[in-house]
PDB file of C-alpha atoms in Angstrom:
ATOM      1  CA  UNK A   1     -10.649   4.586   4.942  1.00 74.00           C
ATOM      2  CA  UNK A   2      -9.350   1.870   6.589  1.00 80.00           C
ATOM      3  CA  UNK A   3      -5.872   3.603   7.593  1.00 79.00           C
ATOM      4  CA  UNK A   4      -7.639   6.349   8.527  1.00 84.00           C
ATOM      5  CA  UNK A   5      -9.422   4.167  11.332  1.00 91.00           C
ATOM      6  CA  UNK A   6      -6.634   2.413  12.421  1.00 90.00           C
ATOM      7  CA  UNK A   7      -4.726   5.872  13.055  1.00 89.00           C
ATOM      8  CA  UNK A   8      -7.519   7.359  14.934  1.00 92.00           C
ATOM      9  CA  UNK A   9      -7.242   3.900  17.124  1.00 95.00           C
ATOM     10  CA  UNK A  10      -3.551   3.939  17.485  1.00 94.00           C
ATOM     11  CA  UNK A  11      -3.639   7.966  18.791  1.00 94.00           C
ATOM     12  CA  UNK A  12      -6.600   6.824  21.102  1.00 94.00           C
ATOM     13  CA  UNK A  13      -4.499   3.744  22.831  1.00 96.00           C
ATOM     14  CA  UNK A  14      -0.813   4.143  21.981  1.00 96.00           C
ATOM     15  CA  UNK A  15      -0.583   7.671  24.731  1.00 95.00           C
ATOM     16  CA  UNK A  16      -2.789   5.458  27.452  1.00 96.00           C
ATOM     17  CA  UNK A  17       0.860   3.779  27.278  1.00 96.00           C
ATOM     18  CA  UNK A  18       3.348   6.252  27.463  1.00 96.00           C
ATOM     19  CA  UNK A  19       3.756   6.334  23.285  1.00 96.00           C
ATOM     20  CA  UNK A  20       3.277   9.150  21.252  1.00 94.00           C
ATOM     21  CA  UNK A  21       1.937   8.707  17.906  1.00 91.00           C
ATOM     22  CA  UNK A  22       3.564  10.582  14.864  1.00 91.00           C
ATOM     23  CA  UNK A  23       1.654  10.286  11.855  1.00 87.00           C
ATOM     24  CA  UNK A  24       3.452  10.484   8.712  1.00 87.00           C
ATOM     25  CA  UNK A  25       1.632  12.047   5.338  1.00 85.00           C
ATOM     26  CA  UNK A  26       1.134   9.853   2.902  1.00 80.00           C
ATOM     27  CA  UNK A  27       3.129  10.324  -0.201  1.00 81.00           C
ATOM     28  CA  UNK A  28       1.191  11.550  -3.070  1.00 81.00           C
ATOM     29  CA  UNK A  29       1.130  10.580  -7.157  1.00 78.00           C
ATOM     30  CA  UNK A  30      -1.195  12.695  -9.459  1.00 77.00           C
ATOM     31  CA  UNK A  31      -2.739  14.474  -6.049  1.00 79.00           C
ATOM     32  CA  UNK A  32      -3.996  10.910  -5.093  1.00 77.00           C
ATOM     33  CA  UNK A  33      -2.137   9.228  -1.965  1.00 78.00           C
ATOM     34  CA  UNK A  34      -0.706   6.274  -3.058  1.00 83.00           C
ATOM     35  CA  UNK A  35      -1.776   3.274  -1.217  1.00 83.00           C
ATOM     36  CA  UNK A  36      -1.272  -0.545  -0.686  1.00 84.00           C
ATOM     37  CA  UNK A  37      -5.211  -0.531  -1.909  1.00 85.00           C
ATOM     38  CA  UNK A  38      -4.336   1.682  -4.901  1.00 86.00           C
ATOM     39  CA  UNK A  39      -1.210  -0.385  -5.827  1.00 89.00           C
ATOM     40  CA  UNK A  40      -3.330  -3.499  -5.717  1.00 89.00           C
ATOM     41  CA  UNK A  41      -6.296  -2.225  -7.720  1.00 90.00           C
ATOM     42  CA  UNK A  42      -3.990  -1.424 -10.303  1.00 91.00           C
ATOM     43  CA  UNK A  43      -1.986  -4.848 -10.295  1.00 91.00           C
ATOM     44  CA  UNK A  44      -5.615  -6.677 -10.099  1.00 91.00           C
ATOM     45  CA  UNK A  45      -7.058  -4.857 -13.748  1.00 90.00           C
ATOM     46  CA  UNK A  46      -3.848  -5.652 -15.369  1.00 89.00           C
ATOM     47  CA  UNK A  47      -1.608  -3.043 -15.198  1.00 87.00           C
ATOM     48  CA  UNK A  48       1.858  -3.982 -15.357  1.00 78.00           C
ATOM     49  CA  UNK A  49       4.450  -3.721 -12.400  1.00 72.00           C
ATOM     50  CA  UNK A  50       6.508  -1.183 -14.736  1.00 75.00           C
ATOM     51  CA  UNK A  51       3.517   1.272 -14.649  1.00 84.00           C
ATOM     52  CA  UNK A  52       3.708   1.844 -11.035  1.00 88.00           C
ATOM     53  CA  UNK A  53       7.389   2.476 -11.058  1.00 86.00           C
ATOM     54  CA  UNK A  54       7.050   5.898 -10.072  1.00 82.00           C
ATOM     55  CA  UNK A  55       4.426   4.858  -7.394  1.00 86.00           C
ATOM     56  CA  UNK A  56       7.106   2.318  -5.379  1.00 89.00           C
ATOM     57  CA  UNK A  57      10.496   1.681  -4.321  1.00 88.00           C
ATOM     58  CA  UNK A  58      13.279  -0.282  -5.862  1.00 90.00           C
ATOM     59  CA  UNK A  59      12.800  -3.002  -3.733  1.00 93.00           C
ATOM     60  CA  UNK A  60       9.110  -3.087  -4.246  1.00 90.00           C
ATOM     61  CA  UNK A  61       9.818  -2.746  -7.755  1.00 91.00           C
ATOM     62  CA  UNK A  62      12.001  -5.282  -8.037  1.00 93.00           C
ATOM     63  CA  UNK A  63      10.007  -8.315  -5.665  1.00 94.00           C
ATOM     64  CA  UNK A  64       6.993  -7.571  -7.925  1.00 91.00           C
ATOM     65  CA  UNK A  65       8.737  -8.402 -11.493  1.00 90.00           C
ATOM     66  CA  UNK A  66      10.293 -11.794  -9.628  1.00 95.00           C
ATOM     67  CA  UNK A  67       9.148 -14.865 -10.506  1.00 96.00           C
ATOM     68  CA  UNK A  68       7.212 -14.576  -6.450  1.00 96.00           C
ATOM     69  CA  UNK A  69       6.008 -11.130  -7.158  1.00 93.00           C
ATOM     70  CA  UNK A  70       4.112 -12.360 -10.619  1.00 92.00           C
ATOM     71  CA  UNK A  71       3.047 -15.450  -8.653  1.00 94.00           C
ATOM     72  CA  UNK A  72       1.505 -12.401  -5.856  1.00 92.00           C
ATOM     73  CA  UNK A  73      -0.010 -10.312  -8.969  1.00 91.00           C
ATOM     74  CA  UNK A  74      -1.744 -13.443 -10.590  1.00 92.00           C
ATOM     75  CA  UNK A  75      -3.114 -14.219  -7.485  1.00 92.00           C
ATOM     76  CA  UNK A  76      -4.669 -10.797  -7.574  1.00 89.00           C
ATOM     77  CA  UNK A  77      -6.015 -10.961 -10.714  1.00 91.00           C
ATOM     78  CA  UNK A  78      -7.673 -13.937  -9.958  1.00 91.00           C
ATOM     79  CA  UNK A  79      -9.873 -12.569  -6.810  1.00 84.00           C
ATOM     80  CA  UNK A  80     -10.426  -9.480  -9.027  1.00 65.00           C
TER      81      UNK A  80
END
Protein backbone atom coordinates (compact mmCIF):
# COMPACT_ATOMS: atom_id res chain seq x y z
CA UNK A 1 0.00 0.00 0.00
CA UNK A 2 0.68 3.36 -0.02
CA UNK A 3 2.50 3.45 3.56
CA UNK A 4 4.20 0.66 2.63
CA UNK A 5 5.91 2.75 -0.29
CA UNK A 6 6.52 5.66 1.49
CA UNK A 7 8.48 3.53 4.26
CA UNK A 8 10.54 1.74 1.78
CA UNK A 9 11.38 5.54 0.47
CA UNK A 10 12.02 7.00 3.82
CA UNK A 11 14.66 3.83 4.79
CA UNK A 12 16.18 4.41 1.22
CA UNK A 13 16.87 8.42 1.80
CA UNK A 14 16.50 9.20 5.51
CA UNK A 15 20.33 7.01 6.32
CA UNK A 16 21.91 8.94 3.01
CA UNK A 17 21.44 11.73 5.87
CA UNK A 18 22.69 10.55 8.94
CA UNK A 19 18.85 9.38 10.18
CA UNK A 20 17.91 6.12 11.07
CA UNK A 21 14.53 5.00 10.36
CA UNK A 22 12.48 3.05 13.09
CA UNK A 23 9.42 1.69 11.83
CA UNK A 24 6.70 1.25 14.19
CA UNK A 25 3.97 -1.82 13.70
CA UNK A 26 0.88 -0.81 13.01
CA UNK A 27 -1.69 -1.41 15.63
CA UNK A 28 -4.08 -4.07 14.82
CA UNK A 29 -8.24 -4.47 15.27
CA UNK A 30 -9.82 -7.89 14.28
CA UNK A 31 -6.14 -9.00 12.74
CA UNK A 32 -6.60 -6.06 10.23
CA UNK A 33 -4.13 -2.95 10.77
CA UNK A 34 -6.08 -0.15 11.34
CA UNK A 35 -5.51 2.63 9.01
CA UNK A 36 -6.32 6.33 8.12
CA UNK A 37 -7.77 4.47 4.73
CA UNK A 38 -9.71 1.96 6.86
CA UNK A 39 -11.05 4.67 9.26
CA UNK A 40 -12.22 6.64 6.27
CA UNK A 41 -13.87 3.80 4.35
CA UNK A 42 -15.81 3.19 7.26
CA UNK A 43 -16.86 6.95 7.99
CA UNK A 44 -17.60 7.25 4.00
CA UNK A 45 -20.48 4.02 4.00
CA UNK A 46 -22.02 5.43 7.03
CA UNK A 47 -20.76 4.03 9.92
CA UNK A 48 -20.97 6.11 12.84
CA UNK A 49 -17.91 7.74 14.73
CA UNK A 50 -19.04 5.59 17.93
CA UNK A 51 -18.32 2.34 15.95
CA UNK A 52 -14.74 2.99 15.58
CA UNK A 53 -14.25 3.81 19.19
CA UNK A 54 -12.15 0.98 19.80
CA UNK A 55 -10.22 1.71 16.50
CA UNK A 56 -9.03 5.55 17.74
CA UNK A 57 -8.00 7.70 20.45
CA UNK A 58 -9.91 10.00 22.69
CA UNK A 59 -8.92 12.85 20.93
CA UNK A 60 -9.72 11.38 17.60
CA UNK A 61 -12.82 10.30 19.07
CA UNK A 62 -13.80 13.25 20.31
CA UNK A 63 -12.82 15.88 17.00
CA UNK A 64 -14.90 13.42 14.92
CA UNK A 65 -18.38 13.73 16.98
CA UNK A 66 -17.72 17.85 16.93
CA UNK A 67 -19.71 19.85 15.05
CA UNK A 68 -15.98 20.08 12.54
CA UNK A 69 -15.52 16.40 12.69
CA UNK A 70 -19.33 15.73 11.24
CA UNK A 71 -18.67 18.63 8.85
CA UNK A 72 -15.11 16.21 7.86
CA UNK A 73 -17.39 12.88 7.77
CA UNK A 74 -20.14 14.49 5.47
CA UNK A 75 -17.63 15.59 3.33
CA UNK A 76 -16.63 11.98 3.02
CA UNK A 77 -19.72 10.67 2.36
CA UNK A 78 -20.19 12.89 -0.29
CA UNK A 79 -16.95 11.81 -2.51
CA UNK A 80 -17.97 8.22 -1.57
Amino acid sequence: GLTDQYNRSMQTVLPQHGIRLVEIPRIESGEQAISASRVRAMLARGCAPEELDALLPSVTMDFLCSAEGQEVIERLRQTK
